XYZ file of C-alpha atoms in Angstrom:
137
model
C 229.025 -139.932 3.928
C 227.376 -137.105 5.788
C 229.105 -133.754 6.208
C 229.576 -134.187 9.999
C 231.286 -137.556 9.526
C 233.482 -136.149 6.755
C 234.506 -133.363 9.140
C 235.244 -135.818 11.968
C 237.145 -138.091 9.572
C 239.270 -135.199 8.345
C 240.114 -134.131 11.880
C 240.891 -137.706 12.897
C 243.214 -138.172 9.932
C 245.085 -135.013 10.919
C 245.573 -136.397 14.444
C 247.560 -139.252 12.910
C 250.313 -136.684 12.283
C 250.516 -136.247 16.066
C 250.598 -139.999 16.547
C 253.455 -140.218 14.035
C 255.324 -137.542 16.015
C 254.663 -139.635 19.118
C 256.311 -142.540 17.333
C 259.446 -140.496 16.722
C 259.409 -139.461 20.405
C 259.069 -143.102 21.425
C 262.000 -143.994 19.191
C 264.121 -141.338 20.937
C 263.112 -142.785 24.310
C 263.987 -146.337 23.288
C 267.325 -145.243 21.793
C 268.287 -143.306 24.933
C 267.877 -139.849 23.391
C 265.255 -138.950 25.993
C 265.820 -139.993 29.618
C 263.003 -142.218 30.856
C 262.717 -144.918 33.487
C 261.146 -148.337 32.901
C 257.711 -147.170 34.067
C 257.768 -144.247 31.653
C 258.957 -146.393 28.749
C 256.138 -148.872 29.377
C 253.488 -146.171 29.654
C 254.798 -144.296 26.616
C 254.612 -147.495 24.539
C 251.091 -148.226 25.764
C 249.956 -144.658 25.095
C 251.333 -144.669 21.569
C 249.845 -148.076 20.732
C 246.419 -147.177 22.127
C 246.389 -143.881 20.237
C 247.057 -145.522 16.890
C 244.661 -148.419 17.288
C 241.798 -146.434 18.812
C 241.949 -143.637 16.245
C 241.618 -146.150 13.416
C 238.899 -148.086 15.260
C 237.019 -144.848 15.997
C 237.194 -143.833 12.351
C 235.850 -147.220 11.247
C 233.000 -147.015 13.776
C 232.099 -143.499 12.611
C 231.957 -144.633 8.994
C 229.952 -147.787 9.789
C 227.367 -145.937 11.853
C 226.914 -143.173 9.279
C 224.141 -145.050 7.494
C 220.516 -143.973 7.177
C 219.258 -147.187 8.796
C 221.469 -146.860 11.882
C 219.719 -145.144 14.801
C 221.156 -141.737 15.619
C 221.875 -142.751 19.198
C 224.143 -145.529 17.893
C 226.186 -143.129 15.810
C 226.421 -140.736 18.759
C 227.545 -143.461 21.141
C 230.023 -144.670 18.532
C 231.817 -141.336 18.761
C 232.797 -142.320 22.297
C 235.398 -144.591 20.696
C 237.145 -141.477 19.401
C 236.899 -139.938 22.863
C 238.635 -143.052 24.203
C 241.352 -142.463 21.590
C 242.081 -139.172 23.351
C 241.528 -140.129 26.988
C 243.503 -143.362 27.184
C 246.731 -142.174 25.536
C 246.554 -138.908 27.494
C 246.264 -140.940 30.688
C 249.257 -143.093 29.784
C 251.478 -140.142 28.873
C 250.405 -137.602 31.492
C 250.430 -140.033 34.414
C 254.197 -140.529 34.185
C 255.458 -137.007 33.474
C 258.384 -135.705 35.468
C 261.834 -136.913 36.377
C 261.967 -140.586 37.296
C 258.438 -141.089 38.690
C 258.064 -144.152 40.932
C 254.364 -144.611 40.181
C 251.674 -143.094 37.964
C 250.031 -139.876 39.162
C 246.333 -138.962 39.244
C 246.119 -138.631 35.467
C 246.016 -142.446 35.403
C 242.259 -142.055 35.971
C 241.996 -140.935 32.338
C 242.950 -144.484 31.314
C 239.913 -145.894 33.116
C 237.669 -143.133 31.811
C 238.865 -143.931 28.316
C 238.193 -147.628 28.849
C 234.612 -146.877 29.942
C 234.174 -144.591 26.935
C 235.497 -147.316 24.652
C 233.221 -150.037 26.036
C 230.082 -147.868 25.996
C 230.887 -146.632 22.485
C 231.495 -150.113 21.106
C 228.399 -151.608 22.727
C 226.205 -148.720 21.575
C 227.514 -148.785 18.016
C 227.414 -152.571 17.861
C 223.818 -152.798 19.068
C 222.766 -150.015 16.687
C 224.405 -151.794 13.738
C 222.718 -155.086 14.656
C 219.331 -153.377 14.903
C 219.911 -151.675 11.555
C 220.860 -155.015 10.032
C 217.738 -156.691 11.333
C 215.642 -154.057 9.618
C 212.015 -153.218 10.284
C 210.852 -156.809 9.783
């Protein structure tokens, strides 16, 4: 693997510690140790699940696209999956901060931005991998 991907992979693996802390926070919420309404509980669950899944998916995409035959633009677009792993969970958590919110606040836009980042990253990486697999012939 290239040095930049090793660096990204190391950073991503360290973020899993934060996701694990988020799991302990979620457990406190579910067990009543942290006051949260139904909206907050739902958003906290979604944020935690998206963080875990997208970080692993982003790491896999980074490793797959770090091949000499994969166009550089594909590897670059693939990093958008890791951006989605930040944007979407942040949107879920930050949009329901406060005491007993009735609806999500403006931070909910981060969820959509993360979704766009995810789709563009997956399409870009997928197309680049297909082109690399087809080879020059």
